[in-house]
Amino acid sequence: MNKKQLITGLAVTMTMLASCTSNGYRIEGSGEALKEGDTLFITTDLTELTPSDTIVVKDRRFTISGETDTTYFCLLYSSSDNNLAVPFFVEPGTIKIELPKDQALQRVSGTLCNQEWQIVSDTLTELSKKVNQIAMQLYSGELNIEEQSKKQAQFEQLNDNFKNFIYRMAKKNISNEFGYFVINYFEGEVLSADQRKELIQLMPQELRSRPLIRQMETELSQLQSTAAGSQINDILMADMNGKEQSILAEVKRHKLTILDFWASWCGPCRQAMPDVVRLYSQYKDKGLGIIGISLDNDKQAWTDAVKELGMTWPQVSDLKGWDNAAAQAFNIRAIPHMMVLDQEGRIVKSDIHGAEIENLLKEKLEQ
């Protein structure tokens, strides 16, 4: 996930943050990036950028104030400078926005949500730099299989570190609006089902009774059907030739089967695939099967990616994107997502990646 995707995804969550009382807020901005007489806009519409407030810069400063009975996410942007785009929270208090010429040094502070958001934003920026460096090395074509595996392990470690960081931020703020924001936005993509259950239990009743949290609790209870030891129901889906295949029938052909939820447009999926190819080559004669379940909606992109990435195991898709029937049945909210099944179709482990899956295959198939 990059920073742009994060900001865009916040559009759904931002309108659902609510505090209890009406209080005044004041936004103070300054910095060398501001141009005299420039028009700035504030919007809560992060998709269409329909402005809700307009500000004129004077002496490289601006201020705006008002009353709010909600805490909500906004974007400050310029009519003349495409590089000036600052996400922040409107909430009671004085909100400070610093805008130096170097966009990487933009800061928001002054209120709880904005200070915590800045910490998340800084961490995400650093993570993106490191991930991009690894991706450039992986795509360079200069690494051998062992070196690729090491880089993939580094990527997995960065991902795990970020997940742990977000969990700590959510737990730290679970009694306030930022904790509510974090648990709603990151959901299953970063926070596991067990972590979300724990965090919800820690929430004060005022936050826990909100509609999004009640909905999340319902979804978490549904996830029990995909817990370890659960028996999957069969799903029929077309392969790349348009022929209907039974997922459960394929599962019964192997000691262990990985259901690999992926898509041609998913960067992390593509980054992980050389390692999956290696594991398949190593364990296919020892009882490993893989079924690729693509969340594509473009057949050509899907089939081209299968060939390009060297995926020689069975592939199926209904070409419905995130509405893929198997993804819906297994509550898949983010990809890549791997689920390991035994020969009877019982779930051994779900949402497993990297070294963890390799250790599991070694344990189960090298006896």
Short mmCIF file of C-alpha atoms in Angstrom, two decimals:
data_model
loop_
_atom_site.label_atom_id
_atom_site.label_comp_id
_atom_site.label_asym_id
_atom_site.label_seq_id
_atom_site.Cartn_x
_atom_site.Cartn_y
_atom_site.Cartn_z
CA MET A 1 0.00 0.00 0.00
CA ASN A 2 1.45 3.39 -0.91
CA LYS A 3 0.65 6.78 0.59
CA LYS A 4 -1.71 7.78 -2.23
CA GLN A 5 -3.73 4.58 -1.79
CA LEU A 6 -3.89 5.18 1.95
CA ILE A 7 -5.23 8.73 1.53
CA THR A 8 -7.80 7.61 -1.04
CA GLY A 9 -8.99 4.75 1.11
CA LEU A 10 -9.68 7.06 4.00
CA ALA A 11 -12.68 8.54 2.17
CA VAL A 12 -14.94 5.78 3.45
CA THR A 13 -13.79 5.88 7.04
CA MET A 14 -13.52 9.62 7.61
CA THR A 15 -17.23 10.36 7.69
CA MET A 16 -17.81 7.82 10.43
CA LEU A 17 -15.65 9.39 13.14
CA ALA A 18 -17.81 11.13 15.72
CA SER A 19 -17.13 12.82 19.04
CA CYS A 20 -19.66 13.66 21.69
CA THR A 21 -19.63 17.43 22.02
CA SER A 22 -19.47 20.49 19.79
CA ASN A 23 -16.16 22.37 20.11
CA GLY A 24 -14.22 25.03 18.28
CA TYR A 25 -11.26 24.33 16.04
CA ARG A 26 -8.63 26.58 14.48
CA ILE A 27 -6.33 25.61 11.61
CA GLU A 28 -3.05 27.52 11.35
CA GLY A 29 -0.81 26.97 8.33
CA SER A 30 2.53 28.45 7.34
CA GLY A 31 5.60 27.68 5.29
CA GLU A 32 7.78 28.38 2.25
CA ALA A 33 5.60 26.15 0.07
CA LEU A 34 2.75 28.67 0.32
CA LYS A 35 2.51 31.33 -2.41
CA GLU A 36 1.21 34.83 -1.79
CA GLY A 37 -2.43 35.13 -2.88
CA ASP A 38 -2.74 31.43 -3.66
CA THR A 39 -6.14 29.81 -3.12
CA LEU A 40 -6.24 26.74 -0.91
CA PHE A 41 -9.12 24.33 -0.58
CA ILE A 42 -10.21 21.97 2.17
CA THR A 43 -12.28 18.96 1.18
CA THR A 44 -13.78 15.95 2.86
CA ASP A 45 -14.47 14.44 -0.58
CA LEU A 46 -11.20 12.63 -1.23
CA THR A 47 -12.51 11.06 -4.43
CA GLU A 48 -13.88 14.03 -6.38
CA LEU A 49 -12.10 16.78 -4.36
CA THR A 50 -15.22 18.91 -4.03
CA PRO A 51 -14.09 21.76 -1.72
CA SER A 52 -15.92 22.53 1.51
CA ASP A 53 -13.78 25.57 2.46
CA THR A 54 -11.65 28.09 0.57
CA ILE A 55 -8.66 29.97 2.00
CA VAL A 56 -6.43 32.72 0.55
CA VAL A 57 -2.74 32.75 1.51
CA LYS A 58 -1.33 35.98 2.96
CA ASP A 59 2.30 36.41 4.03
CA ARG A 60 2.76 32.68 3.48
CA ARG A 61 0.24 31.98 6.20
CA PHE A 62 -3.43 31.09 6.52
CA THR A 63 -5.95 30.52 9.27
CA ILE A 64 -9.47 29.18 9.36
CA SER A 65 -11.70 28.35 12.30
CA GLY A 66 -15.09 26.89 13.03
CA GLU A 67 -17.15 24.58 15.19
CA THR A 68 -17.37 20.80 14.84
CA ASP A 69 -19.28 18.08 16.63
CA THR A 70 -17.39 15.36 14.71
CA THR A 71 -13.81 14.34 14.11
CA TYR A 72 -13.30 13.90 10.40
CA PHE A 73 -10.54 13.46 7.85
CA CYS A 74 -9.78 16.19 5.28
CA LEU A 75 -7.37 17.10 2.53
CA LEU A 76 -5.83 20.55 2.14
CA TYR A 77 -4.76 21.25 -1.44
CA SER A 78 -3.75 24.13 -3.70
CA SER A 79 -5.33 25.47 -6.88
CA SER A 80 -1.90 26.15 -8.39
CA ASP A 81 0.53 23.63 -6.86
CA ASN A 82 -0.19 19.95 -7.52
CA ASN A 83 2.45 18.95 -4.97
CA LEU A 84 0.62 20.65 -2.11
CA ALA A 85 -1.76 18.06 -0.71
CA VAL A 86 -1.91 17.56 3.04
CA PRO A 87 -4.22 15.06 4.75
CA PHE A 88 -5.28 15.96 8.30
CA PHE A 89 -8.07 15.64 10.83
CA VAL A 90 -10.52 18.38 11.77
CA GLU A 91 -11.19 18.09 15.49
CA PRO A 92 -11.54 20.48 18.46
CA GLY A 93 -8.37 22.44 19.23
CA THR A 94 -5.64 24.25 17.32
CA ILE A 95 -4.39 22.31 14.32
CA LYS A 96 -0.98 23.32 12.98
CA ILE A 97 0.09 22.61 9.39
CA GLU A 98 3.72 23.28 8.46
CA LEU A 99 4.49 23.50 4.73
CA PRO A 100 8.20 23.81 3.90
CA LYS A 101 9.35 23.62 0.28
CA ASP A 102 10.34 19.97 0.72
CA GLN A 103 7.05 18.09 0.56
CA ALA A 104 8.55 15.23 2.57
CA LEU A 105 8.90 17.59 5.53
CA GLN A 106 5.24 18.67 5.70
CA ARG A 107 3.86 18.24 9.20
CA VAL A 108 0.50 18.27 10.98
CA SER A 109 0.30 18.62 14.75
CA GLY A 110 -1.48 20.34 17.63
CA THR A 111 -4.30 17.88 18.29
CA LEU A 112 -4.34 14.22 19.25
CA CYS A 113 -5.51 12.70 15.97
CA ASN A 114 -3.18 14.87 13.90
CA GLN A 115 -0.15 14.10 16.05
CA GLU A 116 -0.84 10.37 15.90
CA TRP A 117 -1.61 10.56 12.16
CA GLN A 118 1.77 12.24 11.58
CA ILE A 119 3.51 9.33 13.31
CA VAL A 120 1.68 6.84 11.04
CA SER A 121 2.40 8.96 7.95
CA ASP A 122 6.11 9.17 8.75
CA THR A 123 6.31 5.43 9.33
CA LEU A 124 4.48 4.70 6.09
CA THR A 125 6.81 7.02 4.16
CA GLU A 126 9.89 5.22 5.46
CA LEU A 127 8.32 1.83 4.80
CA SER A 128 7.49 2.82 1.20
CA LYS A 129 11.11 3.85 0.58
CA LYS A 130 12.42 0.51 1.81
CA VAL A 131 9.79 -1.51 -0.09
CA ASN A 132 10.55 0.37 -3.31
CA GLN A 133 14.26 -0.36 -2.90
CA ILE A 134 13.56 -4.08 -2.49
CA ALA A 135 11.14 -4.08 -5.43
CA MET A 136 13.73 -2.46 -7.71
CA GLN A 137 16.25 -5.13 -6.77
CA LEU A 138 13.73 -7.95 -7.27
CA TYR A 139 12.70 -6.66 -10.71
CA SER A 140 16.28 -5.92 -11.82
CA GLY A 141 16.77 -9.45 -13.08
CA GLU A 142 20.22 -9.50 -11.48
CA LEU A 143 19.41 -11.66 -8.45
CA ASN A 144 19.67 -15.41 -8.28
CA ILE A 145 16.99 -17.52 -6.60
CA GLU A 146 18.70 -17.45 -3.20
CA GLU A 147 19.11 -13.66 -3.33
CA GLN A 148 15.47 -13.25 -4.41
CA SER A 149 14.38 -15.34 -1.45
CA LYS A 150 16.39 -13.16 0.93
CA LYS A 151 14.88 -9.98 -0.50
CA GLN A 152 11.41 -11.45 -0.24
CA ALA A 153 12.10 -12.32 3.41
CA GLN A 154 13.15 -8.69 3.98
CA PHE A 155 9.90 -7.52 2.42
CA GLU A 156 7.89 -9.85 4.65
CA GLN A 157 9.75 -8.58 7.73
CA LEU A 158 9.01 -4.95 6.81
CA ASN A 159 5.36 -5.86 6.36
CA ASP A 160 5.23 -7.62 9.72
CA ASN A 161 6.94 -4.67 11.40
CA PHE A 162 4.35 -2.28 10.00
CA LYS A 163 1.48 -4.52 11.09
CA ASN A 164 2.88 -4.65 14.62
CA PHE A 165 3.31 -0.87 14.61
CA ILE A 166 -0.32 -0.28 13.58
CA TYR A 167 -1.52 -2.70 16.24
CA ARG A 168 0.44 -0.80 18.89
CA MET A 169 -0.94 2.53 17.64
CA ALA A 170 -4.50 1.18 17.76
CA LYS A 171 -4.06 -0.20 21.26
CA LYS A 172 -2.44 3.00 22.50
CA ASN A 173 -5.39 5.06 21.20
CA ILE A 174 -8.23 2.57 21.60
CA SER A 175 -10.16 4.86 23.96
CA ASN A 176 -10.12 7.83 21.57
CA GLU A 177 -11.09 8.82 18.03
CA PHE A 178 -7.75 7.93 16.47
CA GLY A 179 -7.90 4.37 17.77
CA TYR A 180 -11.42 4.10 16.35
CA PHE A 181 -10.13 5.43 13.04
CA VAL A 182 -7.21 2.97 12.92
CA ILE A 183 -9.24 -0.15 13.67
CA ASN A 184 -11.81 0.81 11.02
CA TYR A 185 -9.40 1.79 8.29
CA PHE A 186 -6.75 -0.91 8.54
CA GLU A 187 -9.14 -3.79 9.39
CA GLY A 188 -8.07 -7.18 8.00
CA GLU A 189 -5.42 -5.75 5.71
CA VAL A 190 -3.12 -5.07 8.66
CA LEU A 191 -4.94 -6.01 11.86
CA SER A 192 -5.77 -9.70 12.26
CA ALA A 193 -9.17 -10.94 13.36
CA ASP A 194 -7.84 -11.82 16.82
CA GLN A 195 -6.27 -8.39 17.19
CA ARG A 196 -9.49 -6.64 16.19
CA LYS A 197 -11.49 -8.75 18.64
CA GLU A 198 -9.07 -7.81 21.40
CA LEU A 199 -9.15 -4.12 20.51
CA ILE A 200 -12.95 -4.02 20.37
CA GLN A 201 -13.09 -5.55 23.84
CA LEU A 202 -10.86 -2.70 25.07
CA MET A 203 -13.02 0.04 23.54
CA PRO A 204 -15.24 2.21 25.73
CA GLN A 205 -18.93 1.51 25.17
CA GLU A 206 -19.49 4.84 23.37
CA LEU A 207 -17.10 3.77 20.61
CA ARG A 208 -18.06 0.10 20.61
CA SER A 209 -21.74 0.87 20.08
CA ARG A 210 -21.13 2.74 16.81
CA PRO A 211 -22.49 1.09 13.63
CA LEU A 212 -19.10 0.34 12.05
CA ILE A 213 -17.89 -1.49 15.14
CA ARG A 214 -21.12 -3.47 15.46
CA GLN A 215 -20.78 -4.43 11.79
CA MET A 216 -17.17 -5.45 12.35
CA GLU A 217 -18.14 -7.68 15.27
CA THR A 218 -20.68 -9.42 13.03
CA GLU A 219 -18.07 -9.97 10.33
CA LEU A 220 -15.57 -11.30 12.86
CA SER A 221 -18.06 -13.86 14.06
CA GLN A 222 -18.51 -14.98 10.45
CA LEU A 223 -14.74 -15.47 10.19
CA GLN A 224 -15.02 -18.41 12.57
CA SER A 225 -16.00 -20.48 9.54
CA THR A 226 -12.48 -19.99 8.16
CA ALA A 227 -10.65 -20.81 11.39
CA ALA A 228 -8.09 -23.62 11.54
CA GLY A 229 -9.80 -27.01 11.51
CA SER A 230 -12.91 -25.80 9.65
CA GLN A 231 -14.07 -27.84 6.68
CA ILE A 232 -14.44 -25.80 3.48
CA ASN A 233 -17.45 -26.07 1.20
CA ASP A 234 -16.75 -26.82 -2.44
CA ILE A 235 -16.64 -23.96 -4.92
CA LEU A 236 -16.93 -24.36 -8.68
CA MET A 237 -15.02 -21.86 -10.81
CA ALA A 238 -13.76 -21.61 -14.39
CA ASP A 239 -10.14 -22.19 -15.33
CA MET A 240 -8.27 -20.17 -17.98
CA ASN A 241 -9.92 -22.24 -20.73
CA GLY A 242 -13.39 -21.50 -19.39
CA LYS A 243 -13.89 -25.03 -18.06
CA GLU A 244 -15.56 -25.32 -14.65
CA GLN A 245 -13.36 -26.83 -11.97
CA SER A 246 -14.08 -28.10 -8.46
CA ILE A 247 -11.73 -26.59 -5.90
CA LEU A 248 -12.39 -29.39 -3.40
CA ALA A 249 -11.74 -32.10 -6.01
CA GLU A 250 -8.33 -30.58 -6.74
CA VAL A 251 -7.61 -30.30 -3.01
CA LYS A 252 -8.25 -34.04 -2.54
CA ARG A 253 -5.48 -34.84 -5.03
CA HIS A 254 -2.74 -33.58 -2.70
CA LYS A 255 -1.52 -34.01 0.86
CA LEU A 256 -1.53 -30.23 1.29
CA THR A 257 -2.97 -27.55 -0.97
CA ILE A 258 -2.35 -23.83 -0.95
CA LEU A 259 -5.23 -21.63 -2.03
CA ASP A 260 -3.39 -18.58 -3.36
CA PHE A 261 -5.60 -15.50 -3.69
CA TRP A 262 -3.86 -13.02 -5.99
CA ALA A 263 -4.34 -10.71 -9.00
CA SER A 264 -2.26 -9.51 -11.92
CA TRP A 265 -2.59 -5.91 -10.71
CA CYS A 266 -1.39 -6.71 -7.17
CA GLY A 267 2.24 -5.60 -6.75
CA PRO A 268 2.93 -7.54 -3.53
CA CYS A 269 1.45 -10.67 -5.17
CA ARG A 270 3.89 -10.37 -8.06
CA GLN A 271 6.79 -9.70 -5.70
CA ALA A 272 5.97 -12.85 -3.71
CA MET A 273 5.47 -15.12 -6.73
CA PRO A 274 9.12 -16.17 -7.39
CA ASP A 275 9.19 -17.61 -3.88
CA VAL A 276 5.90 -19.44 -4.44
CA VAL A 277 7.25 -20.86 -7.71
CA ARG A 278 10.33 -22.08 -5.83
CA LEU A 279 8.25 -23.75 -3.10
CA TYR A 280 6.03 -25.46 -5.67
CA SER A 281 9.07 -26.82 -7.52
CA GLN A 282 10.55 -28.06 -4.24
CA TYR A 283 7.43 -29.71 -2.82
CA LYS A 284 5.10 -30.66 -5.68
CA ASP A 285 6.49 -34.20 -5.81
CA LYS A 286 6.11 -34.51 -2.04
CA GLY A 287 2.37 -33.84 -2.03
CA LEU A 288 1.96 -30.08 -2.46
CA GLY A 289 -0.73 -28.63 -4.67
CA ILE A 290 -1.53 -24.99 -5.34
CA ILE A 291 -4.71 -23.48 -6.69
CA GLY A 292 -4.39 -19.91 -7.88
CA ILE A 293 -7.61 -17.93 -7.38
CA SER A 294 -7.37 -14.68 -9.28
CA LEU A 295 -9.25 -11.53 -8.28
CA ASP A 296 -8.83 -10.13 -11.79
CA ASN A 297 -11.69 -8.94 -13.96
CA ASP A 298 -9.60 -8.78 -17.15
CA LYS A 299 -9.03 -12.26 -18.56
CA GLN A 300 -6.13 -11.25 -20.79
CA ALA A 301 -4.28 -9.56 -17.93
CA TRP A 302 -4.88 -12.65 -15.78
CA THR A 303 -3.65 -15.22 -18.31
CA ASP A 304 -0.69 -13.06 -19.37
CA ALA A 305 0.44 -12.73 -15.73
CA VAL A 306 0.16 -16.49 -15.17
CA LYS A 307 2.55 -17.12 -18.07
CA GLU A 308 4.87 -14.23 -17.22
CA LEU A 309 5.26 -15.28 -13.58
CA GLY A 310 5.74 -18.98 -14.34
CA MET A 311 2.70 -20.19 -12.41
CA THR A 312 2.33 -23.79 -13.58
CA TRP A 313 -0.33 -24.88 -11.10
CA PRO A 314 -4.12 -24.79 -11.70
CA GLN A 315 -5.68 -21.32 -11.97
CA VAL A 316 -9.34 -20.33 -11.62
CA SER A 317 -11.30 -17.08 -11.60
CA ASP A 318 -14.83 -15.82 -12.17
CA LEU A 319 -13.35 -12.47 -13.31
CA LYS A 320 -15.39 -10.52 -10.76
CA GLY A 321 -12.52 -8.78 -8.99
CA TRP A 322 -13.13 -8.37 -5.26
CA ASP A 323 -16.57 -9.96 -5.73
CA ASN A 324 -14.88 -13.27 -6.58
CA ALA A 325 -17.07 -16.04 -5.13
CA ALA A 326 -14.19 -17.82 -3.36
CA ALA A 327 -12.88 -14.55 -1.91
CA GLN A 328 -16.35 -13.77 -0.59
CA ALA A 329 -16.76 -17.26 0.86
CA PHE A 330 -13.45 -17.06 2.72
CA ASN A 331 -13.80 -13.39 3.75
CA ILE A 332 -10.68 -12.35 1.84
CA ARG A 333 -10.16 -8.62 2.42
CA ALA A 334 -6.58 -8.21 1.18
CA ILE A 335 -4.18 -9.96 -1.19
CA PRO A 336 -1.85 -11.77 -1.39
CA HIS A 337 -3.61 -14.21 0.90
CA MET A 338 -2.68 -17.87 1.22
CA MET A 339 -4.69 -20.59 2.90
CA VAL A 340 -3.33 -24.11 3.47
CA LEU A 341 -5.76 -27.07 3.38
CA ASP A 342 -5.28 -30.74 4.20
CA GLN A 343 -6.37 -33.51 1.85
CA GLU A 344 -9.91 -33.54 3.25
CA GLY A 345 -10.40 -29.82 2.72
CA ARG A 346 -9.88 -28.78 6.33
CA ILE A 347 -8.13 -25.48 6.97
CA VAL A 348 -4.64 -25.99 8.39
CA LYS A 349 -3.64 -22.32 8.41
CA SER A 350 -5.05 -19.16 6.87
CA ASP A 351 -3.33 -15.89 5.96
CA ILE A 352 0.12 -17.45 5.95
CA HIS A 353 3.13 -16.08 4.07
CA GLY A 354 6.90 -16.15 3.69
CA ALA A 355 9.01 -18.17 6.09
CA GLU A 356 5.93 -19.32 8.01
CA ILE A 357 4.51 -21.18 5.02
CA GLU A 358 7.90 -22.67 4.14
CA ASN A 359 8.30 -23.98 7.69
CA LEU A 360 4.80 -25.49 7.56
CA LEU A 361 5.53 -27.30 4.28
CA LYS A 362 8.81 -28.60 5.66
CA GLU A 363 7.04 -29.87 8.79
CA LYS A 364 4.16 -31.54 6.97
CA LEU A 365 5.78 -32.82 3.77
CA GLU A 366 9.33 -33.80 4.72
CA GLN A 367 8.46 -36.64 7.07
#
